[in-house]
Amino acid sequence: CQSVKVPQKWVGSSVALGYDSGVLPPRSASEGAIRDAVLVNVFDWGRSELNTVDKERHMTPEEQQNRKKFWGYYKGGIEHLAWVAAKTYLHRFGNSDKWEKVTLTVYDFDSMTKDDSMGSFSVPLKDTDLLEGKLNDSGATLTYSIKWRDFPAGSRLKGTWRISIHKAEKLPNKDHVSLSDPYCMITALSTNGKYKLEQVTSVVPNNLNPVWEETLDVPVASVNNSLETALEHARPGLGKGDLHSMLSNAEKQKSISKSLTGSISVMTRMSSSKSVSSSGFSKWTERLQNV
């Protein structure tokens, strides 16, 4: 987007990222082969146009301004998408230090309002057999287990903490009409405080004693500069300097949305503190424009 010579009017276009998640690539496969298997497409829904230098020259000032406005919208969306993707990668796969602790929180999923907390507790990340934790003072509990898994030598990850969320019991009902729809979120915080990783289980509808039997991973990287290297490869200068000031997860706020298939996906939105949340994004866009 930064190198396009004239502004475009791409209205309603979509960006699609496609990859095969059904089969894991062999460890012998090169990174290039894996990257080549990822598809990135821009879809036009019939309301966009391809502007050229010659077309731009023959437009009226009003038409040129109109294209400039819509191109600003599109560029802003792409820049925000890239920023969120970089943040997600950094906090999931960038920590080569220790994870200090993990907080397990059970929420009641609400489609129209903010999800209600049903209780939480924090535990250190260490091998833990099946254990029942106390969510609140009303007797609600969450059963979990934690196990470290080493990865083979030469992997980009040293290994991962596998946190199994088994079940919850005696949850408080937060719904007024029916029973609550609980899910569990884990929030891992690194020892140095720079990395924060959030993941969630599926939602169990209308149940105060949900059974999940799901496992979530908290990886530990072999090196801590993989994102910097990838960004630098994409565009020289993009990966230099302190990325954490641009890609902090401190202001991230969780939200869950239902997909068309009925499953759930995790999305992020900016917090109400616009001055804080826009700071990192402003630094990101400034770097994109200057490299």
PDB file of C-alpha atoms in Angstrom:
ATOM      1  CA  CYS A   1       0.000   0.000   0.000  1.00  0.00           C
ATOM      2  CA  GLN A   2       2.843   2.385   0.830  1.00  0.00           C
ATOM      3  CA  SER A   3       4.386   2.080  -2.641  1.00  0.00           C
ATOM      4  CA  VAL A   4       1.219   2.539  -4.735  1.00  0.00           C
ATOM      5  CA  LYS A   5       1.718   5.600  -6.928  1.00  0.00           C
ATOM      6  CA  VAL A   6      -1.877   6.857  -6.985  1.00  0.00           C
ATOM      7  CA  PRO A   7      -4.713   6.439  -4.455  1.00  0.00           C
ATOM      8  CA  GLN A   8      -7.231   3.692  -5.130  1.00  0.00           C
ATOM      9  CA  LYS A   9     -10.925   3.436  -4.406  1.00  0.00           C
ATOM     10  CA  TRP A  10     -11.256  -0.115  -3.125  1.00  0.00           C
ATOM     11  CA  VAL A  11     -14.655  -0.262  -1.451  1.00  0.00           C
ATOM     12  CA  GLY A  12     -15.687  -3.427   0.350  1.00  0.00           C
ATOM     13  CA  SER A  13     -12.558  -5.377  -0.535  1.00  0.00           C
ATOM     14  CA  SER A  14     -11.585  -8.289   1.706  1.00  0.00           C
ATOM     15  CA  VAL A  15      -8.208  -9.763   2.583  1.00  0.00           C
ATOM     16  CA  ALA A  16      -8.127 -13.561   2.874  1.00  0.00           C
ATOM     17  CA  LEU A  17      -5.351 -15.652   4.394  1.00  0.00           C
ATOM     18  CA  GLY A  18      -5.485 -19.337   3.502  1.00  0.00           C
ATOM     19  CA  TYR A  19      -3.428 -22.298   4.641  1.00  0.00           C
ATOM     20  CA  ASP A  20      -3.898 -26.030   5.093  1.00  0.00           C
ATOM     21  CA  SER A  21      -4.446 -26.781   8.770  1.00  0.00           C
ATOM     22  CA  GLY A  22      -5.425 -30.410   8.199  1.00  0.00           C
ATOM     23  CA  VAL A  23      -1.899 -31.757   7.772  1.00  0.00           C
ATOM     24  CA  LEU A  24       1.198 -30.639   9.653  1.00  0.00           C
ATOM     25  CA  PRO A  25       4.235 -30.112   7.408  1.00  0.00           C
ATOM     26  CA  PRO A  26       7.197 -32.402   8.120  1.00  0.00           C
ATOM     27  CA  ARG A  27       9.980 -30.947  10.234  1.00  0.00           C
ATOM     28  CA  SER A  28      12.319 -31.539   7.323  1.00  0.00           C
ATOM     29  CA  ALA A  29      10.373 -29.004   5.215  1.00  0.00           C
ATOM     30  CA  SER A  30      12.091 -25.670   4.714  1.00  0.00           C
ATOM     31  CA  GLU A  31      10.552 -22.439   5.945  1.00  0.00           C
ATOM     32  CA  GLY A  32      10.325 -21.293   2.332  1.00  0.00           C
ATOM     33  CA  ALA A  33       8.237 -24.312   1.372  1.00  0.00           C
ATOM     34  CA  ILE A  34       5.841 -23.613   4.224  1.00  0.00           C
ATOM     35  CA  ARG A  35       5.558 -19.937   3.290  1.00  0.00           C
ATOM     36  CA  ASP A  36       4.861 -20.852  -0.348  1.00  0.00           C
ATOM     37  CA  ALA A  37       1.864 -22.911   0.783  1.00  0.00           C
ATOM     38  CA  VAL A  38       0.203 -19.863   2.380  1.00  0.00           C
ATOM     39  CA  LEU A  39      -2.216 -17.999   0.122  1.00  0.00           C
ATOM     40  CA  VAL A  40      -2.996 -14.291   0.476  1.00  0.00           C
ATOM     41  CA  ASN A  41      -5.741 -12.885  -1.737  1.00  0.00           C
ATOM     42  CA  VAL A  42      -7.545  -9.559  -2.013  1.00  0.00           C
ATOM     43  CA  PHE A  43     -11.180  -9.999  -3.047  1.00  0.00           C
ATOM     44  CA  ASP A  44     -13.176  -7.295  -4.757  1.00  0.00           C
ATOM     45  CA  TRP A  45     -16.930  -7.337  -4.239  1.00  0.00           C
ATOM     46  CA  GLY A  46     -17.738  -5.331  -7.378  1.00  0.00           C
ATOM     47  CA  ARG A  47     -17.508  -1.788  -6.003  1.00  0.00           C
ATOM     48  CA  SER A  48     -13.796  -1.144  -6.498  1.00  0.00           C
ATOM     49  CA  GLU A  49     -11.794   0.348  -9.327  1.00  0.00           C
ATOM     50  CA  LEU A  50      -8.176   0.195 -10.417  1.00  0.00           C
ATOM     51  CA  ASN A  51      -6.807   3.706 -10.652  1.00  0.00           C
ATOM     52  CA  THR A  52      -3.752   4.531 -12.773  1.00  0.00           C
ATOM     53  CA  VAL A  53      -1.500   7.554 -13.143  1.00  0.00           C
ATOM     54  CA  ASP A  54      -3.161   8.389 -16.446  1.00  0.00           C
ATOM     55  CA  LYS A  55      -6.691   8.114 -15.010  1.00  0.00           C
ATOM     56  CA  GLU A  56      -5.673  10.214 -12.027  1.00  0.00           C
ATOM     57  CA  ARG A  57      -4.392  12.951 -14.313  1.00  0.00           C
ATOM     58  CA  HIS A  58      -7.790  13.334 -16.014  1.00  0.00           C
ATOM     59  CA  MET A  59      -9.872  13.415 -12.817  1.00  0.00           C
ATOM     60  CA  THR A  60     -11.373  16.533 -11.316  1.00  0.00           C
ATOM     61  CA  PRO A  61      -9.993  17.744  -7.945  1.00  0.00           C
ATOM     62  CA  GLU A  62     -13.150  16.452  -6.265  1.00  0.00           C
ATOM     63  CA  GLU A  63     -12.686  12.989  -7.801  1.00  0.00           C
ATOM     64  CA  GLN A  64      -9.027  12.915  -6.786  1.00  0.00           C
ATOM     65  CA  GLN A  65      -9.927  13.896  -3.231  1.00  0.00           C
ATOM     66  CA  ASN A  66     -12.581  11.169  -3.148  1.00  0.00           C
ATOM     67  CA  ARG A  67     -10.006   8.518  -4.127  1.00  0.00           C
ATOM     68  CA  LYS A  68      -7.554   9.867  -1.574  1.00  0.00           C
ATOM     69  CA  LYS A  69     -10.166   9.595   1.186  1.00  0.00           C
ATOM     70  CA  PHE A  70     -11.130   6.003   0.403  1.00  0.00           C
ATOM     71  CA  TRP A  71      -7.500   4.957  -0.057  1.00  0.00           C
ATOM     72  CA  GLY A  72      -6.784   6.337   3.402  1.00  0.00           C
ATOM     73  CA  TYR A  73      -9.516   4.099   4.812  1.00  0.00           C
ATOM     74  CA  TYR A  74      -8.131   1.043   3.053  1.00  0.00           C
ATOM     75  CA  LYS A  75      -4.512   1.712   4.021  1.00  0.00           C
ATOM     76  CA  GLY A  76      -5.538   2.238   7.629  1.00  0.00           C
ATOM     77  CA  GLY A  77      -7.321  -1.120   7.681  1.00  0.00           C
ATOM     78  CA  ILE A  78      -4.362  -2.976   6.184  1.00  0.00           C
ATOM     79  CA  GLU A  79      -1.917  -1.274   8.545  1.00  0.00           C
ATOM     80  CA  HIS A  80      -4.096  -2.176  11.537  1.00  0.00           C
ATOM     81  CA  LEU A  81      -4.417  -5.776  10.344  1.00  0.00           C
ATOM     82  CA  ALA A  82      -0.619  -6.041  10.041  1.00  0.00           C
ATOM     83  CA  TRP A  83      -0.176  -4.460  13.487  1.00  0.00           C
ATOM     84  CA  VAL A  84      -2.565  -6.904  15.172  1.00  0.00           C
ATOM     85  CA  ALA A  85      -0.919  -9.859  13.376  1.00  0.00           C
ATOM     86  CA  ALA A  86       2.547  -8.715  14.503  1.00  0.00           C
ATOM     87  CA  LYS A  87       1.342  -8.273  18.093  1.00  0.00           C
ATOM     88  CA  THR A  88      -0.273 -11.697  18.092  1.00  0.00           C
ATOM     89  CA  TYR A  89       2.885 -13.377  16.793  1.00  0.00           C
ATOM     90  CA  LEU A  90       5.219 -11.517  19.158  1.00  0.00           C
ATOM     91  CA  HIS A  91       3.320 -12.439  22.318  1.00  0.00           C
ATOM     92  CA  ARG A  92       2.632 -16.031  21.291  1.00  0.00           C
ATOM     93  CA  PHE A  93       5.957 -17.044  19.731  1.00  0.00           C
ATOM     94  CA  GLY A  94       8.424 -14.332  20.799  1.00  0.00           C
ATOM     95  CA  ASN A  95       9.135 -15.153  24.442  1.00  0.00           C
ATOM     96  CA  SER A  96      12.362 -17.115  24.920  1.00  0.00           C
ATOM     97  CA  ASP A  97      12.391 -16.332  28.656  1.00  0.00           C
ATOM     98  CA  LYS A  98      10.283 -17.987  31.336  1.00  0.00           C
ATOM     99  CA  TRP A  99       6.568 -17.533  31.757  1.00  0.00           C
ATOM    100  CA  GLU A 100       6.028 -16.412  35.345  1.00  0.00           C
ATOM    101  CA  LYS A 101       2.424 -17.434  35.920  1.00  0.00           C
ATOM    102  CA  VAL A 102      -0.879 -18.130  34.250  1.00  0.00           C
ATOM    103  CA  THR A 103      -4.272 -16.809  35.306  1.00  0.00           C
ATOM    104  CA  LEU A 104      -7.292 -19.016  34.647  1.00  0.00           C
ATOM    105  CA  THR A 105     -10.591 -17.145  34.401  1.00  0.00           C
ATOM    106  CA  VAL A 106     -14.058 -18.479  33.614  1.00  0.00           C
ATOM    107  CA  TYR A 107     -16.383 -16.066  31.805  1.00  0.00           C
ATOM    108  CA  ASP A 108     -20.040 -16.150  30.870  1.00  0.00           C
ATOM    109  CA  PHE A 109     -20.279 -15.480  27.128  1.00  0.00           C
ATOM    110  CA  ASP A 110     -22.796 -12.767  26.202  1.00  0.00           C
ATOM    111  CA  SER A 111     -23.446 -11.890  22.573  1.00  0.00           C
ATOM    112  CA  MET A 112     -24.779  -8.388  23.244  1.00  0.00           C
ATOM    113  CA  THR A 113     -22.983  -7.214  26.400  1.00  0.00           C
ATOM    114  CA  LYS A 114     -19.584  -7.528  28.058  1.00  0.00           C
ATOM    115  CA  ASP A 115     -18.778 -11.076  29.199  1.00  0.00           C
ATOM    116  CA  ASP A 116     -19.171 -11.525  32.965  1.00  0.00           C
ATOM    117  CA  SER A 117     -16.384 -13.000  35.066  1.00  0.00           C
ATOM    118  CA  MET A 118     -17.404 -16.079  37.025  1.00  0.00           C
ATOM    119  CA  GLY A 119     -14.161 -16.360  38.978  1.00  0.00           C
ATOM    120  CA  SER A 120     -10.406 -16.751  38.516  1.00  0.00           C
ATOM    121  CA  PHE A 121      -7.124 -17.762  40.146  1.00  0.00           C
ATOM    122  CA  SER A 122      -3.415 -17.665  39.251  1.00  0.00           C
ATOM    123  CA  VAL A 123      -0.891 -20.508  39.358  1.00  0.00           C
ATOM    124  CA  PRO A 124       2.826 -20.834  38.548  1.00  0.00           C
ATOM    125  CA  LEU A 125       3.731 -22.573  35.316  1.00  0.00           C
ATOM    126  CA  LYS A 126       5.131 -25.930  36.432  1.00  0.00           C
ATOM    127  CA  ASP A 127       4.223 -29.571  35.909  1.00  0.00           C
ATOM    128  CA  THR A 128       0.944 -30.048  37.738  1.00  0.00           C
ATOM    129  CA  ASP A 129      -1.148 -33.192  37.909  1.00  0.00           C
ATOM    130  CA  LEU A 130      -4.928 -33.022  37.887  1.00  0.00           C
ATOM    131  CA  LEU A 131      -5.803 -30.269  40.359  1.00  0.00           C
ATOM    132  CA  GLU A 132      -8.947 -28.436  41.420  1.00  0.00           C
ATOM    133  CA  GLY A 133      -8.672 -24.684  41.851  1.00  0.00           C
ATOM    134  CA  LYS A 134     -11.044 -22.373  43.706  1.00  0.00           C
ATOM    135  CA  LEU A 135     -12.639 -19.779  41.411  1.00  0.00           C
ATOM    136  CA  ASN A 136     -14.534 -17.780  44.035  1.00  0.00           C
ATOM    137  CA  ASP A 137     -15.847 -17.858  47.585  1.00  0.00           C
ATOM    138  CA  SER A 138     -19.166 -19.449  46.601  1.00  0.00           C
ATOM    139  CA  GLY A 139     -17.679 -22.896  45.944  1.00  0.00           C
ATOM    140  CA  ALA A 140     -17.075 -22.726  42.179  1.00  0.00           C
ATOM    141  CA  THR A 141     -14.054 -24.752  41.054  1.00  0.00           C
ATOM    142  CA  LEU A 142     -11.995 -25.347  37.912  1.00  0.00           C
ATOM    143  CA  THR A 143     -10.086 -28.581  37.315  1.00  0.00           C
ATOM    144  CA  TYR A 144      -6.871 -28.255  35.299  1.00  0.00           C
ATOM    145  CA  SER A 145      -3.453 -29.816  34.731  1.00  0.00           C
ATOM    146  CA  ILE A 146      -0.137 -28.512  33.321  1.00  0.00           C
ATOM    147  CA  LYS A 147       2.645 -30.395  31.566  1.00  0.00           C
ATOM    148  CA  TRP A 148       5.853 -29.231  29.869  1.00  0.00           C
ATOM    149  CA  ARG A 149       6.601 -30.686  26.432  1.00  0.00           C
ATOM    150  CA  ASP A 150      10.090 -30.491  24.898  1.00  0.00           C
ATOM    151  CA  PHE A 151      10.406 -29.924  21.143  1.00  0.00           C
ATOM    152  CA  PRO A 152      13.143 -31.517  19.004  1.00  0.00           C
ATOM    153  CA  ALA A 153      16.535 -29.826  18.732  1.00  0.00           C
ATOM    154  CA  GLY A 154      16.642 -27.232  15.980  1.00  0.00           C
ATOM    155  CA  SER A 155      12.998 -26.233  16.370  1.00  0.00           C
ATOM    156  CA  ARG A 156      12.065 -22.580  16.536  1.00  0.00           C
ATOM    157  CA  LEU A 157      10.419 -23.394  19.873  1.00  0.00           C
ATOM    158  CA  LYS A 158      12.166 -24.926  22.887  1.00  0.00           C
ATOM    159  CA  GLY A 159       8.871 -26.433  23.887  1.00  0.00           C
ATOM    160  CA  THR A 160       5.458 -25.548  25.232  1.00  0.00           C
ATOM    161  CA  TRP A 161       3.500 -25.555  28.438  1.00  0.00           C
ATOM    162  CA  ARG A 162       0.370 -27.634  27.769  1.00  0.00           C
ATOM    163  CA  ILE A 163      -2.447 -26.382  29.968  1.00  0.00           C
ATOM    164  CA  SER A 164      -5.411 -28.751  30.003  1.00  0.00           C
ATOM    165  CA  ILE A 165      -8.749 -27.290  31.054  1.00  0.00           C
ATOM    166  CA  HIS A 166     -10.893 -30.200  32.175  1.00  0.00           C
ATOM    167  CA  LYS A 167     -14.075 -28.982  33.812  1.00  0.00           C
ATOM    168  CA  ALA A 168     -15.716 -26.452  36.122  1.00  0.00           C
ATOM    169  CA  GLU A 169     -18.323 -27.069  38.782  1.00  0.00           C
ATOM    170  CA  LYS A 170     -20.896 -25.027  40.714  1.00  0.00           C
ATOM    171  CA  LEU A 171     -20.452 -21.906  38.600  1.00  0.00           C
ATOM    172  CA  PRO A 172     -22.635 -18.904  39.523  1.00  0.00           C
ATOM    173  CA  ASN A 173     -25.382 -18.127  37.039  1.00  0.00           C
ATOM    174  CA  LYS A 174     -24.804 -14.739  35.390  1.00  0.00           C
ATOM    175  CA  ASP A 175     -27.722 -14.876  32.937  1.00  0.00           C
ATOM    176  CA  HIS A 176     -31.163 -13.501  33.734  1.00  0.00           C
ATOM    177  CA  VAL A 177     -33.191 -15.621  31.321  1.00  0.00           C
ATOM    178  CA  SER A 178     -31.324 -18.937  31.005  1.00  0.00           C
ATOM    179  CA  LEU A 179     -28.191 -20.568  32.337  1.00  0.00           C
ATOM    180  CA  SER A 180     -24.749 -19.095  31.695  1.00  0.00           C
ATOM    181  CA  ASP A 181     -22.603 -20.027  28.676  1.00  0.00           C
ATOM    182  CA  PRO A 182     -19.142 -20.464  30.221  1.00  0.00           C
ATOM    183  CA  TYR A 183     -15.706 -20.565  28.622  1.00  0.00           C
ATOM    184  CA  CYS A 184     -12.244 -20.452  30.175  1.00  0.00           C
ATOM    185  CA  MET A 185      -9.528 -17.937  29.319  1.00  0.00           C
ATOM    186  CA  ILE A 186      -5.873 -18.422  30.222  1.00  0.00           C
ATOM    187  CA  THR A 187      -3.616 -15.364  30.508  1.00  0.00           C
ATOM    188  CA  ALA A 188       0.120 -16.037  30.680  1.00  0.00           C
ATOM    189  CA  LEU A 189       2.588 -13.346  31.764  1.00  0.00           C
ATOM    190  CA  SER A 190       6.326 -13.587  31.158  1.00  0.00           C
ATOM    191  CA  THR A 191       8.903 -13.137  33.910  1.00  0.00           C
ATOM    192  CA  ASN A 192      10.224  -9.927  32.342  1.00  0.00           C
ATOM    193  CA  GLY A 193       6.696  -8.553  31.940  1.00  0.00           C
ATOM    194  CA  LYS A 194       7.064  -7.929  28.194  1.00  0.00           C
ATOM    195  CA  TYR A 195       4.906 -10.789  26.932  1.00  0.00           C
ATOM    196  CA  LYS A 196       1.233 -11.449  27.586  1.00  0.00           C
ATOM    197  CA  LEU A 197      -0.594 -14.326  25.924  1.00  0.00           C
ATOM    198  CA  GLU A 198      -4.337 -14.966  26.050  1.00  0.00           C
ATOM    199  CA  GLN A 199      -6.206 -18.032  24.809  1.00  0.00           C
ATOM    200  CA  VAL A 200      -9.714 -19.380  25.316  1.00  0.00           C
ATOM    201  CA  THR A 201     -11.592 -22.649  25.263  1.00  0.00           C
ATOM    202  CA  SER A 202     -14.857 -23.223  23.454  1.00  0.00           C
ATOM    203  CA  VAL A 203     -18.141 -22.007  24.909  1.00  0.00           C
ATOM    204  CA  VAL A 204     -20.390 -24.562  26.620  1.00  0.00           C
ATOM    205  CA  PRO A 205     -23.982 -23.257  26.333  1.00  0.00           C
ATOM    206  CA  ASN A 206     -26.486 -23.302  29.193  1.00  0.00           C
ATOM    207  CA  ASN A 207     -24.322 -25.167  31.678  1.00  0.00           C
ATOM    208  CA  LEU A 208     -23.082 -24.372  35.182  1.00  0.00           C
ATOM    209  CA  ASN A 209     -20.969 -27.551  35.338  1.00  0.00           C
ATOM    210  CA  PRO A 210     -19.193 -27.459  31.939  1.00  0.00           C
ATOM    211  CA  VAL A 211     -16.761 -30.129  30.745  1.00  0.00           C
ATOM    212  CA  TRP A 212     -14.163 -28.936  28.231  1.00  0.00           C
ATOM    213  CA  GLU A 213     -11.279 -31.422  28.119  1.00  0.00           C
ATOM    214  CA  GLU A 214      -9.320 -28.948  25.959  1.00  0.00           C
ATOM    215  CA  THR A 215      -5.585 -28.215  25.918  1.00  0.00           C
ATOM    216  CA  LEU A 216      -4.078 -24.771  25.299  1.00  0.00           C
ATOM    217  CA  ASP A 217      -0.390 -24.155  24.574  1.00  0.00           C
ATOM    218  CA  VAL A 218       1.948 -21.496  25.989  1.00  0.00           C
ATOM    219  CA  PRO A 219       5.118 -21.784  23.852  1.00  0.00           C
ATOM    220  CA  VAL A 220       8.694 -20.864  24.757  1.00  0.00           C
ATOM    221  CA  ALA A 221      10.788 -19.706  21.793  1.00  0.00           C
ATOM    222  CA  SER A 222      14.326 -20.848  21.040  1.00  0.00           C
ATOM    223  CA  VAL A 223      15.316 -17.268  20.147  1.00  0.00           C
ATOM    224  CA  ASN A 224      13.611 -13.987  20.897  1.00  0.00           C
ATOM    225  CA  ASN A 225      14.174 -12.184  17.599  1.00  0.00           C
ATOM    226  CA  SER A 226      12.219 -14.273  15.088  1.00  0.00           C
ATOM    227  CA  LEU A 227       9.640 -11.532  14.480  1.00  0.00           C
ATOM    228  CA  GLU A 228      12.350  -8.890  14.065  1.00  0.00           C
ATOM    229  CA  THR A 229      14.079 -11.109  11.507  1.00  0.00           C
ATOM    230  CA  ALA A 230      10.844 -11.711   9.563  1.00  0.00           C
ATOM    231  CA  LEU A 231       9.936  -8.013   9.514  1.00  0.00           C
ATOM    232  CA  GLU A 232      13.440  -7.055   8.452  1.00  0.00           C
ATOM    233  CA  HIS A 233      13.252  -9.603   5.648  1.00  0.00           C
ATOM    234  CA  ALA A 234       9.909  -8.162   4.494  1.00  0.00           C
ATOM    235  CA  ARG A 235      11.238  -4.589   4.441  1.00  0.00           C
ATOM    236  CA  PRO A 236      14.670  -3.404   5.659  1.00  0.00           C
ATOM    237  CA  GLY A 237      14.281  -1.222   8.729  1.00  0.00           C
ATOM    238  CA  LEU A 238      10.848  -2.528   9.696  1.00  0.00           C
ATOM    239  CA  GLY A 239      12.213  -4.929  12.306  1.00  0.00           C
ATOM    240  CA  LYS A 240      14.819  -2.660  13.877  1.00  0.00           C
ATOM    241  CA  GLY A 241      14.614  -1.090  17.327  1.00  0.00           C
ATOM    242  CA  ASP A 242      12.356  -1.925  20.241  1.00  0.00           C
ATOM    243  CA  LEU A 243       9.222  -3.627  18.942  1.00  0.00           C
ATOM    244  CA  HIS A 244       7.574  -3.853  22.361  1.00  0.00           C
ATOM    245  CA  SER A 245       6.778  -0.129  22.466  1.00  0.00           C
ATOM    246  CA  MET A 246       4.730  -0.598  19.272  1.00  0.00           C
ATOM    247  CA  LEU A 247       3.328  -4.062  19.993  1.00  0.00           C
ATOM    248  CA  SER A 248       2.469  -3.972  23.680  1.00  0.00           C
ATOM    249  CA  ASN A 249      -0.392  -6.215  24.788  1.00  0.00           C
ATOM    250  CA  ALA A 250      -1.012  -4.217  27.941  1.00  0.00           C
ATOM    251  CA  GLU A 251      -4.086  -2.479  26.522  1.00  0.00           C
ATOM    252  CA  LYS A 252      -5.535  -5.444  24.665  1.00  0.00           C
ATOM    253  CA  GLN A 253      -9.068  -6.359  25.643  1.00  0.00           C
ATOM    254  CA  LYS A 254     -10.639  -9.686  24.870  1.00  0.00           C
ATOM    255  CA  SER A 255     -13.790 -10.242  22.941  1.00  0.00           C
ATOM    256  CA  ILE A 256     -15.345 -13.390  21.519  1.00  0.00           C
ATOM    257  CA  SER A 257     -17.533 -13.572  18.446  1.00  0.00           C
ATOM    258  CA  LYS A 258     -19.480 -16.476  16.976  1.00  0.00           C
ATOM    259  CA  SER A 259     -18.649 -17.495  13.448  1.00  0.00           C
ATOM    260  CA  LEU A 260     -21.162 -18.557  10.820  1.00  0.00           C
ATOM    261  CA  THR A 261     -20.482 -22.197  11.631  1.00  0.00           C
ATOM    262  CA  GLY A 262     -21.326 -21.759  15.289  1.00  0.00           C
ATOM    263  CA  SER A 263     -17.740 -22.051  16.499  1.00  0.00           C
ATOM    264  CA  ILE A 264     -16.015 -19.158  18.207  1.00  0.00           C
ATOM    265  CA  SER A 265     -12.995 -17.108  17.364  1.00  0.00           C
ATOM    266  CA  VAL A 266     -10.943 -14.712  19.428  1.00  0.00           C
ATOM    267  CA  MET A 267     -10.823 -11.117  18.299  1.00  0.00           C
ATOM    268  CA  THR A 268      -9.109  -8.083  19.766  1.00  0.00           C
ATOM    269  CA  ARG A 269     -10.319  -4.545  20.054  1.00  0.00           C
ATOM    270  CA  MET A 270      -8.791  -1.382  21.372  1.00  0.00           C
ATOM    271  CA  SER A 271      -9.462  -0.460  24.970  1.00  0.00           C
ATOM    272  CA  SER A 272     -11.369   2.644  25.979  1.00  0.00           C
ATOM    273  CA  SER A 273      -8.058   4.398  26.616  1.00  0.00           C
ATOM    274  CA  LYS A 274      -7.544   5.648  23.075  1.00  0.00           C
ATOM    275  CA  SER A 275      -4.436   7.621  23.972  1.00  0.00           C
ATOM    276  CA  VAL A 276      -2.714   4.451  25.193  1.00  0.00           C
ATOM    277  CA  SER A 277      -3.936   2.072  22.510  1.00  0.00           C
ATOM    278  CA  SER A 278      -3.271   4.461  19.622  1.00  0.00           C
ATOM    279  CA  SER A 279       0.296   5.111  20.731  1.00  0.00           C
ATOM    280  CA  GLY A 280       1.623   1.740  19.582  1.00  0.00           C
ATOM    281  CA  PHE A 281      -0.367   1.841  16.353  1.00  0.00           C
ATOM    282  CA  SER A 282       0.854   5.362  15.596  1.00  0.00           C
ATOM    283  CA  LYS A 283       4.455   4.222  16.015  1.00  0.00           C
ATOM    284  CA  TRP A 284       3.754   1.256  13.734  1.00  0.00           C
ATOM    285  CA  THR A 285       2.264   3.368  10.924  1.00  0.00           C
ATOM    286  CA  GLU A 286       5.064   5.898  11.240  1.00  0.00           C
ATOM    287  CA  ARG A 287       7.632   3.144  10.811  1.00  0.00           C
ATOM    288  CA  LEU A 288       5.772   1.731   7.809  1.00  0.00           C
ATOM    289  CA  GLN A 289       5.869   5.134   6.148  1.00  0.00           C
ATOM    290  CA  ASN A 290       9.549   5.769   6.858  1.00  0.00           C
ATOM    291  CA  VAL A 291      11.195   2.489   5.838  1.00  0.00           C
TER     292      VAL A 291
END
